[in-house]
Amino acid sequence: MTDKGVFLVTGGSRGIGEAIARSAAAEGYFVLLTYVGQADRARGVVEAIQAAGGRAAAVQADTGVPADVARMFEAADQHGRLSALVYNGGITGGVGLLADQTDDTLAQVIAVNLTGALISCREAVKRMSTRLGGQGGSIVLLSSRAATLGSPNQHLWYAASKGGVDSLNLGLAREVAGEGIRVNCVSPGPIATEIHAPGRLEAIRDSLPMKREGTPEEVAAAVMFLVSDAASYVAAANIEVAGAR
């Protein structure tokens, strides 16, 4: 089998990240997934991938902590050439009004969702860029429909952080397009994952155009298209996986 390199996916122990990790392994990548605190779940994903004939490992890393980001890339280097980064990890910081939020909540959301993405992209570019001696690669950022909807009365600070991710996608894609790196974005709408407050999906289901939420596997399919050779001329794109919402 041709060595497709290392596929690094943050937040890969559950939900969308897990679906991406499983899909990437099935495509022949060595998958390195990160987790923050749920080591058992991460181990379960790795073992499931291995049982299916794939290759995978997990590393603990909080992408809101620069030292952890450095450690996850060091772990990736140990497994071979980095060919794909999917920055999937993200937090909402809860639900409520901006006026009620603490400085710590706002800082943590920005640190994980945006600053962590910037640092991770920087480290990926250092490894992938043909200008810097790399062999090229693909970066996919997970944004959210919240970036354009704003999420008022829910978590507008989360939406603002994802708006930054959208800008990062556009700017970095144009910055490194000539260096063998394609940067793209996927913006999910309501997806059946644990990021939602209990009961939220049920409460909004009838208002959704398709009358249902999406699945992690539907998001993973868009990510895997963007990473694939079929998307060789696709860069700075932002695919909405949101059922017309």
Short mmCIF file of N, CA, C and O in Angstrom, two decimals, residues 145-218:
data_model
loop_
_atom_site.label_atom_id
_atom_site.label_comp_id
_atom_site.label_asym_id
_atom_site.label_seq_id
_atom_site.Cartn_x
_atom_site.Cartn_y
_atom_site.Cartn_z
N ARG A 145 -21.71 26.89 11.04
CA ARG A 145 -22.69 27.83 10.50
C ARG A 145 -22.93 28.99 11.47
O ARG A 145 -23.39 30.06 11.09
N ALA A 146 -22.58 28.77 12.73
CA ALA A 146 -22.72 29.84 13.72
C ALA A 146 -21.93 31.08 13.32
O ALA A 146 -22.29 32.20 13.69
N ALA A 147 -20.85 30.89 12.57
CA ALA A 147 -20.01 32.03 12.18
C ALA A 147 -20.78 33.07 11.39
O ALA A 147 -20.50 34.27 11.49
N THR A 148 -21.72 32.64 10.58
CA THR A 148 -22.50 33.58 9.78
C THR A 148 -23.88 33.85 10.37
O THR A 148 -24.50 34.88 10.07
N LEU A 149 -24.36 32.97 11.24
CA LEU A 149 -25.65 33.19 11.89
C LEU A 149 -25.52 34.03 13.16
O LEU A 149 -26.47 34.68 13.59
N GLY A 150 -24.32 34.00 13.76
CA GLY A 150 -24.05 34.85 14.91
C GLY A 150 -24.38 34.26 16.28
O GLY A 150 -23.86 34.71 17.28
N SER A 151 -25.31 33.30 16.32
CA SER A 151 -25.73 32.65 17.57
C SER A 151 -26.09 33.61 18.70
O SER A 151 -25.64 33.45 19.84
N PRO A 152 -26.91 34.63 18.42
CA PRO A 152 -27.34 35.52 19.51
C PRO A 152 -28.16 34.77 20.55
O PRO A 152 -28.88 33.81 20.21
N ASN A 153 -28.01 35.17 21.80
CA ASN A 153 -28.74 34.56 22.92
C ASN A 153 -28.32 33.12 23.21
O ASN A 153 -28.92 32.46 24.06
N GLN A 154 -27.30 32.64 22.52
CA GLN A 154 -26.83 31.27 22.74
C GLN A 154 -25.35 31.27 23.12
O GLN A 154 -25.00 31.06 24.28
N HIS A 155 -24.50 31.49 22.13
CA HIS A 155 -23.06 31.54 22.39
C HIS A 155 -22.38 32.33 21.27
O HIS A 155 -21.64 31.76 20.47
N LEU A 156 -22.62 33.63 21.25
CA LEU A 156 -22.09 34.44 20.16
C LEU A 156 -20.56 34.52 20.20
O LEU A 156 -19.92 34.76 19.17
N TRP A 157 -19.95 34.30 21.36
CA TRP A 157 -18.48 34.26 21.46
C TRP A 157 -17.92 33.06 20.70
O TRP A 157 -16.86 33.15 20.10
N TYR A 158 -18.67 31.96 20.72
CA TYR A 158 -18.30 30.78 19.92
C TYR A 158 -18.40 31.13 18.44
O TYR A 158 -17.50 30.83 17.65
N ALA A 159 -19.51 31.78 18.05
CA ALA A 159 -19.70 32.19 16.66
C ALA A 159 -18.57 33.12 16.22
O ALA A 159 -18.04 33.00 15.11
N ALA A 160 -18.18 34.05 17.10
CA ALA A 160 -17.11 34.97 16.76
C ALA A 160 -15.79 34.24 16.56
O ALA A 160 -15.02 34.57 15.65
N SER A 161 -15.52 33.24 17.39
CA SER A 161 -14.29 32.47 17.23
C SER A 161 -14.28 31.72 15.90
O SER A 161 -13.25 31.62 15.23
N LYS A 162 -15.43 31.22 15.51
CA LYS A 162 -15.52 30.49 14.24
C LYS A 162 -15.48 31.45 13.04
O LYS A 162 -15.02 31.08 11.96
N GLY A 163 -15.92 32.69 13.24
CA GLY A 163 -15.73 33.70 12.20
C GLY A 163 -14.25 33.92 11.95
O GLY A 163 -13.81 34.11 10.81
N GLY A 164 -13.46 33.88 13.01
CA GLY A 164 -12.01 33.97 12.86
C GLY A 164 -11.45 32.80 12.09
O GLY A 164 -10.52 32.96 11.28
N VAL A 165 -12.01 31.61 12.32
CA VAL A 165 -11.57 30.43 11.58
C VAL A 165 -11.87 30.59 10.09
O VAL A 165 -11.05 30.23 9.23
N ASP A 166 -13.02 31.16 9.77
CA ASP A 166 -13.35 31.41 8.36
C ASP A 166 -12.32 32.34 7.71
O ASP A 166 -11.90 32.12 6.57
N SER A 167 -11.92 33.37 8.42
CA SER A 167 -10.91 34.29 7.88
C SER A 167 -9.55 33.60 7.75
O SER A 167 -8.82 33.84 6.78
N LEU A 168 -9.22 32.79 8.73
CA LEU A 168 -7.97 32.02 8.66
C LEU A 168 -7.96 31.13 7.42
O LEU A 168 -6.95 31.05 6.72
N ASN A 169 -9.07 30.50 7.14
CA ASN A 169 -9.18 29.65 5.96
C ASN A 169 -8.87 30.43 4.69
O ASN A 169 -8.04 30.02 3.86
N LEU A 170 -9.51 31.58 4.53
CA LEU A 170 -9.32 32.38 3.32
C LEU A 170 -7.89 32.89 3.19
O LEU A 170 -7.26 32.79 2.13
N GLY A 171 -7.38 33.44 4.27
CA GLY A 171 -6.04 34.03 4.22
C GLY A 171 -4.95 33.01 4.03
O GLY A 171 -4.05 33.17 3.18
N LEU A 172 -4.99 31.93 4.81
CA LEU A 172 -3.93 30.94 4.72
C LEU A 172 -3.99 30.19 3.40
O LEU A 172 -2.94 29.87 2.81
N ALA A 173 -5.18 29.91 2.90
CA ALA A 173 -5.29 29.21 1.61
C ALA A 173 -4.57 29.98 0.52
O ALA A 173 -3.86 29.40 -0.31
N ARG A 174 -4.73 31.30 0.51
CA ARG A 174 -4.08 32.12 -0.51
C ARG A 174 -2.59 32.29 -0.24
O ARG A 174 -1.80 32.44 -1.18
N GLU A 175 -2.21 32.23 1.03
CA GLU A 175 -0.81 32.41 1.39
C GLU A 175 0.05 31.22 0.98
O GLU A 175 1.21 31.38 0.59
N VAL A 176 -0.51 30.01 1.06
CA VAL A 176 0.31 28.80 0.84
C VAL A 176 -0.11 28.00 -0.39
O VAL A 176 0.39 26.90 -0.62
N ALA A 177 -1.01 28.55 -1.20
CA ALA A 177 -1.47 27.80 -2.38
C ALA A 177 -0.34 27.45 -3.32
O ALA A 177 -0.37 26.42 -4.01
N GLY A 178 0.69 28.31 -3.38
CA GLY A 178 1.83 28.05 -4.25
C GLY A 178 2.90 27.19 -3.61
O GLY A 178 3.97 26.98 -4.21
N GLU A 179 2.63 26.69 -2.41
CA GLU A 179 3.60 25.88 -1.69
C GLU A 179 3.14 24.44 -1.51
O GLU A 179 3.63 23.71 -0.65
N GLY A 180 2.18 24.03 -2.34
CA GLY A 180 1.74 22.65 -2.31
C GLY A 180 0.75 22.32 -1.21
O GLY A 180 0.48 21.15 -0.95
N ILE A 181 0.20 23.35 -0.58
CA ILE A 181 -0.75 23.12 0.52
C ILE A 181 -2.12 23.67 0.14
O ILE A 181 -2.24 24.83 -0.26
N ARG A 182 -3.12 22.83 0.26
CA ARG A 182 -4.50 23.28 0.05
C ARG A 182 -5.18 23.43 1.41
O ARG A 182 -5.16 22.52 2.23
N VAL A 183 -5.75 24.60 1.64
CA VAL A 183 -6.46 24.88 2.89
C VAL A 183 -7.93 25.10 2.57
O VAL A 183 -8.27 25.87 1.67
N ASN A 184 -8.79 24.40 3.30
CA ASN A 184 -10.23 24.50 3.11
C ASN A 184 -10.95 24.43 4.45
O ASN A 184 -10.33 24.18 5.49
N CYS A 185 -12.24 24.62 4.39
CA CYS A 185 -13.04 24.69 5.61
C CYS A 185 -14.35 23.92 5.43
O CYS A 185 -14.88 23.84 4.31
N VAL A 186 -14.85 23.37 6.51
CA VAL A 186 -16.17 22.75 6.53
C VAL A 186 -16.96 23.40 7.66
O VAL A 186 -16.46 23.53 8.78
N SER A 187 -18.18 23.82 7.35
CA SER A 187 -19.02 24.49 8.35
C SER A 187 -20.28 23.66 8.61
O SER A 187 -21.25 23.75 7.86
N PRO A 188 -20.26 22.86 9.66
CA PRO A 188 -21.46 22.07 9.99
C PRO A 188 -22.56 22.94 10.57
O PRO A 188 -22.32 23.98 11.20
N GLY A 189 -23.78 22.49 10.34
CA GLY A 189 -24.93 23.03 11.05
C GLY A 189 -25.20 22.16 12.25
O GLY A 189 -24.26 21.59 12.83
N PRO A 190 -26.46 21.99 12.63
CA PRO A 190 -26.77 21.13 13.77
C PRO A 190 -26.42 19.66 13.45
O PRO A 190 -26.97 19.07 12.51
N ILE A 191 -25.51 19.10 14.21
CA ILE A 191 -25.06 17.73 14.03
C ILE A 191 -25.26 16.97 15.33
O ILE A 191 -25.07 17.53 16.42
N ALA A 192 -25.63 15.72 15.22
CA ALA A 192 -25.90 14.89 16.41
C ALA A 192 -24.61 14.55 17.13
O ALA A 192 -24.03 13.48 16.95
N THR A 193 -24.12 15.49 17.96
CA THR A 193 -22.93 15.26 18.77
C THR A 193 -23.18 15.81 20.18
O THR A 193 -24.18 16.47 20.44
N GLU A 194 -22.21 15.56 21.05
CA GLU A 194 -22.35 15.96 22.44
C GLU A 194 -22.10 17.45 22.68
O GLU A 194 -22.23 17.92 23.82
N ILE A 195 -21.73 18.20 21.64
CA ILE A 195 -21.46 19.62 21.84
C ILE A 195 -22.73 20.40 22.16
O ILE A 195 -22.68 21.47 22.76
N HIS A 196 -23.88 19.83 21.80
CA HIS A 196 -25.15 20.53 22.02
C HIS A 196 -25.65 20.31 23.44
O HIS A 196 -25.49 19.23 24.01
N ALA A 197 -26.27 21.34 24.00
CA ALA A 197 -26.90 21.21 25.31
C ALA A 197 -28.02 20.18 25.22
O ALA A 197 -28.68 20.05 24.18
N PRO A 198 -28.25 19.43 26.30
CA PRO A 198 -29.32 18.43 26.29
C PRO A 198 -30.66 19.02 25.87
O PRO A 198 -31.09 20.06 26.37
N GLY A 199 -31.29 18.38 24.90
CA GLY A 199 -32.61 18.80 24.45
C GLY A 199 -32.60 19.83 23.34
O GLY A 199 -33.67 20.11 22.76
N ARG A 200 -31.44 20.42 23.03
CA ARG A 200 -31.42 21.50 22.04
C ARG A 200 -31.81 21.00 20.65
O ARG A 200 -32.60 21.65 19.94
N LEU A 201 -31.24 19.88 20.23
CA LEU A 201 -31.54 19.38 18.89
C LEU A 201 -33.02 19.04 18.75
O LEU A 201 -33.64 19.33 17.71
N GLU A 202 -33.58 18.42 19.77
CA GLU A 202 -35.00 18.09 19.72
C GLU A 202 -35.85 19.35 19.63
O GLU A 202 -36.88 19.39 18.93
N ALA A 203 -35.41 20.40 20.31
CA ALA A 203 -36.19 21.65 20.34
C ALA A 203 -36.21 22.36 18.99
O ALA A 203 -37.18 23.04 18.66
N ILE A 204 -35.13 22.23 18.22
CA ILE A 204 -35.06 22.98 16.96
C ILE A 204 -35.35 22.12 15.73
O ILE A 204 -35.42 22.64 14.62
N ARG A 205 -35.52 20.82 15.92
CA ARG A 205 -35.61 19.90 14.77
C ARG A 205 -36.69 20.30 13.77
O ARG A 205 -36.47 20.32 12.56
N ASP A 206 -37.88 20.63 14.25
CA ASP A 206 -38.97 20.97 13.33
C ASP A 206 -38.72 22.26 12.57
O ASP A 206 -39.34 22.50 11.52
N SER A 207 -37.83 23.11 13.07
CA SER A 207 -37.54 24.37 12.39
C SER A 207 -36.45 24.22 11.32
O SER A 207 -36.23 25.15 10.54
N LEU A 208 -35.81 23.07 11.27
CA LEU A 208 -34.73 22.86 10.31
C LEU A 208 -35.32 22.54 8.93
O LEU A 208 -36.33 21.83 8.83
N PRO A 209 -34.71 23.03 7.85
CA PRO A 209 -35.26 22.80 6.51
C PRO A 209 -35.46 21.33 6.17
O PRO A 209 -36.44 20.96 5.52
N MET A 210 -34.53 20.47 6.61
CA MET A 210 -34.66 19.03 6.34
C MET A 210 -35.37 18.28 7.46
O MET A 210 -35.49 17.05 7.40
N LYS A 211 -35.76 19.00 8.49
CA LYS A 211 -36.47 18.41 9.64
C LYS A 211 -35.64 17.35 10.36
O LYS A 211 -36.18 16.45 11.01
N ARG A 212 -34.33 17.50 10.27
CA ARG A 212 -33.45 16.59 10.99
C ARG A 212 -32.08 17.23 11.15
O ARG A 212 -31.71 18.13 10.39
N GLU A 213 -31.34 16.77 12.13
CA GLU A 213 -29.96 17.16 12.28
C GLU A 213 -29.08 16.27 11.41
O GLU A 213 -29.52 15.22 10.93
N GLY A 214 -27.84 16.69 11.20
CA GLY A 214 -26.91 15.89 10.42
C GLY A 214 -26.19 14.87 11.29
O GLY A 214 -26.34 14.84 12.51
N THR A 215 -25.40 14.04 10.64
CA THR A 215 -24.62 13.02 11.35
C THR A 215 -23.13 13.35 11.23
O THR A 215 -22.70 14.01 10.28
N PRO A 216 -22.33 12.88 12.18
CA PRO A 216 -20.88 13.07 12.08
C PRO A 216 -20.31 12.51 10.78
O PRO A 216 -19.38 13.08 10.21
N GLU A 217 -20.87 11.41 10.32
CA GLU A 217 -20.37 10.79 9.10
C GLU A 217 -20.60 11.66 7.87
O GLU A 217 -19.79 11.66 6.93
N GLU A 218 -21.68 12.44 7.88
CA GLU A 218 -21.94 13.36 6.76
C GLU A 218 -20.91 14.49 6.73
O GLU A 218 -20.49 14.92 5.65
#
